[in-house]
Short mmCIF file of C-alpha atoms and ligand atoms in Angstrom, two decimals:
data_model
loop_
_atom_site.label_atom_id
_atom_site.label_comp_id
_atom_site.label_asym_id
_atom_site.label_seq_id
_atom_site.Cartn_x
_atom_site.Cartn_y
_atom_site.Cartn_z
CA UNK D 22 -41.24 -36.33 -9.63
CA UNK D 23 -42.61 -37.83 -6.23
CA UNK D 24 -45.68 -36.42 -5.27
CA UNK D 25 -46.83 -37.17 -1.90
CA UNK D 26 -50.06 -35.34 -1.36
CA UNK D 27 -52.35 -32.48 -1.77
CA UNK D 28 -50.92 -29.84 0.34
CA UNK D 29 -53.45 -27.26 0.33
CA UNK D 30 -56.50 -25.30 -1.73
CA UNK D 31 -56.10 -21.83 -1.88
CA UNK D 32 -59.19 -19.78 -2.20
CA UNK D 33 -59.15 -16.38 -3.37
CA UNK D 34 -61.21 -14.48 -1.21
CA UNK D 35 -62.02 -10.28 -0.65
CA UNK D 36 -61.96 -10.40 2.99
CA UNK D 37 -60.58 -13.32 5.19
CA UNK D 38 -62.29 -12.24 8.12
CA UNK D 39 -65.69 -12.11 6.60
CA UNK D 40 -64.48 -15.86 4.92
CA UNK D 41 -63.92 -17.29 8.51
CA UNK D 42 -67.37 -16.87 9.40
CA UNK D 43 -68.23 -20.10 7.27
CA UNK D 44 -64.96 -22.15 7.13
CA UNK D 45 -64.17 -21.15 11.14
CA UNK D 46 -67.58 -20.75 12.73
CA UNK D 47 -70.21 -22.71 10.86
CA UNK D 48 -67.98 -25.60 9.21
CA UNK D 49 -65.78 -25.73 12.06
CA UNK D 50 -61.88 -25.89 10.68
CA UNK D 51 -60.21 -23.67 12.65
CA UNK D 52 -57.37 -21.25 11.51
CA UNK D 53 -54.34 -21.51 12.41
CA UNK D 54 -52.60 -18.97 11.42
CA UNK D 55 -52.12 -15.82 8.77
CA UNK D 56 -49.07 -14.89 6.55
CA UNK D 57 -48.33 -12.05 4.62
CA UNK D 58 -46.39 -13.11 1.85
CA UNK D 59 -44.80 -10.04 0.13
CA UNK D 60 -43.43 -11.56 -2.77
CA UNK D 61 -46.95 -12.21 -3.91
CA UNK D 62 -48.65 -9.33 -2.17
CA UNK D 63 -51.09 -11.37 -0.13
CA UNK D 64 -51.92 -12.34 3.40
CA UNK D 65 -52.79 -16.20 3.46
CA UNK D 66 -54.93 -17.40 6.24
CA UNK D 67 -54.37 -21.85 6.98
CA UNK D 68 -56.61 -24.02 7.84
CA UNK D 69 -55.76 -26.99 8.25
CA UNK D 70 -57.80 -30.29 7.41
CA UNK D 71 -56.31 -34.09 8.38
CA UNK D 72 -53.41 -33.74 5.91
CA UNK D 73 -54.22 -31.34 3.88
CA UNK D 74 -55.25 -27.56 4.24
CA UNK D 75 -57.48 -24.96 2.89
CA UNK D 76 -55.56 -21.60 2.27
CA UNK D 77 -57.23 -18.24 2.20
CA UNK D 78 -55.65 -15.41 -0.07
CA UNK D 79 -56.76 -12.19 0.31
CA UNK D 80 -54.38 -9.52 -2.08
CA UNK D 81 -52.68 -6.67 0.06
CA UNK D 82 -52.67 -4.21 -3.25
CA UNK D 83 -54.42 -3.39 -6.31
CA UNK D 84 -51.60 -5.14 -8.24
CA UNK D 85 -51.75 -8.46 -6.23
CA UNK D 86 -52.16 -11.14 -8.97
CA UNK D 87 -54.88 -12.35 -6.71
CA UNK D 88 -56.60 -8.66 -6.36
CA UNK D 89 -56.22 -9.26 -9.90
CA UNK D 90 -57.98 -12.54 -10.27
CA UNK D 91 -60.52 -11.40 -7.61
CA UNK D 92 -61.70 -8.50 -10.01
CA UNK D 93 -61.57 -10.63 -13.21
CA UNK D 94 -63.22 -13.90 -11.85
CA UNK D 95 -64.40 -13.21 -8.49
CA UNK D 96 -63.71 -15.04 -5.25
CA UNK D 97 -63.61 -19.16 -5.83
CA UNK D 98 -60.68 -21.54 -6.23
CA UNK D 99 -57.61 -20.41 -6.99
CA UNK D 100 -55.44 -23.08 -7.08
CA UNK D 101 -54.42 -26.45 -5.95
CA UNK D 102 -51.08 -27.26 -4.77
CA UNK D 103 -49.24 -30.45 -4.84
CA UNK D 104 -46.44 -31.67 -1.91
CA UNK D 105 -43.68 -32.95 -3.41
CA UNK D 106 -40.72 -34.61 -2.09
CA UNK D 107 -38.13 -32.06 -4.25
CA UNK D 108 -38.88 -29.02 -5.81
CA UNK D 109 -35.95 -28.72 -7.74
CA UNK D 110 -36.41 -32.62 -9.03
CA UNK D 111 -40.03 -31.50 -10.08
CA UNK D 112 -39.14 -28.36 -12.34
CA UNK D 113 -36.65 -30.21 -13.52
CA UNK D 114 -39.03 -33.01 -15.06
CA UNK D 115 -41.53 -30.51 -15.85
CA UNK D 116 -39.10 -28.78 -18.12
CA UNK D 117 -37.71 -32.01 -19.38
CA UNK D 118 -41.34 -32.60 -20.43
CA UNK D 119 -42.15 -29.31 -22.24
CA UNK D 120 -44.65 -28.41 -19.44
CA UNK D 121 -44.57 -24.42 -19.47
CA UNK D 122 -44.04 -22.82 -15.61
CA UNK D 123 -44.33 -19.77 -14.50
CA UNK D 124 -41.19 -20.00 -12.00
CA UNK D 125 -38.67 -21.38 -13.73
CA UNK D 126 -36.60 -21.14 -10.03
CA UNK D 127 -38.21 -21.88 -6.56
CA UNK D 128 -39.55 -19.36 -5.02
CA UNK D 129 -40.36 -18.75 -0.91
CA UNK D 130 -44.24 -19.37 -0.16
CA UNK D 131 -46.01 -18.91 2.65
CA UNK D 132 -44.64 -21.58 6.04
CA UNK D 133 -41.12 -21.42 4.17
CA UNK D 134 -42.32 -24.02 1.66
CA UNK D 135 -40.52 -23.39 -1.72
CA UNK D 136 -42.72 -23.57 -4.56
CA UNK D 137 -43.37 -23.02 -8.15
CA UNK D 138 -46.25 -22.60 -10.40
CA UNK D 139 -47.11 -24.51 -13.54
CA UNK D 140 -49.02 -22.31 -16.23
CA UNK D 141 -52.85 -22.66 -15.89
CA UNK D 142 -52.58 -23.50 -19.77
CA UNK D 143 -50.06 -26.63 -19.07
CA UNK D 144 -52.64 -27.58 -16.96
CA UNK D 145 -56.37 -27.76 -18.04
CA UNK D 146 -56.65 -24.82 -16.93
CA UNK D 147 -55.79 -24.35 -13.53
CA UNK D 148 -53.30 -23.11 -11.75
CA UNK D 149 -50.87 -25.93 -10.20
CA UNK D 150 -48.71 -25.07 -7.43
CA UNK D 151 -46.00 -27.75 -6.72
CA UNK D 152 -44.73 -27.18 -2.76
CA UNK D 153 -41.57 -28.74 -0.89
CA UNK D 154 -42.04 -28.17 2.84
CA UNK D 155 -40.94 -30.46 6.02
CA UNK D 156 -43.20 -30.47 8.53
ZN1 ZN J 29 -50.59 -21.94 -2.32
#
């Protein structure tokens, strides 16, 4: 696997708009844009930081694994996620290795990346999001 970076933070949040009052207008990085992203029943809000970016996740529905997380945890980190040069190559190894994921496929995130998810319990406990994009 051939990671190259830390491609974003997502942050699960209740309300993006209330959440851009600090990370827009009193720490200054600016958003640049919001995604709904039906497959996972949330809007995602970017803000991008030098290479990296912090992503804001806000579920659209009571079933939204992160309206789900939201009501078990409350709003905080929700999970990190790793560039990586292929997606395929990296479930691959991760399978290879006995490292437990919840996509076994790649799936469509938000900015066309494609992405999978290792389980939070292959991972000290958080959840790992492994993301091939070109930009
Ligand atoms: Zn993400």
């Amino acid at each position: 696997m051939k990671p190259i970076c830390v491609d974003h933070i997502g942050i699960a949040v209740k309300s993006i708009d209330e959440t851009l009052k600090l990370w827009e207008g009193v720490l200054g990085i600016k958003c640049t844009g919001r995604e709904e992203v039906p497959d996972q029943k949330v809007v995602t809000a970017f803000l991008p930081l030098g290479d990296t970016e912090i992503e804001l996740l806000e579920g659209t529905s009571s079933d939204s694994p992160v309206t789900q997380f939201l009501e078990r945890r409350g709003e905080g980190l929700h999970h990190i996620a790793i560039r990586v040069e292929s997606i395929e190559e990296a479930i691959r190894e991760l399978k290879a290795n006995g490292i437990r994921l919840t996509d076994e496929k790649p799936r469509y995130g938000a900015g066309g990346a494609r992405i999978a998810f290792v389980h939070p319990k292959a991972a000290n406990g958080v959840l790992l999001e492994l993301s091939e994009r070109k930009r």
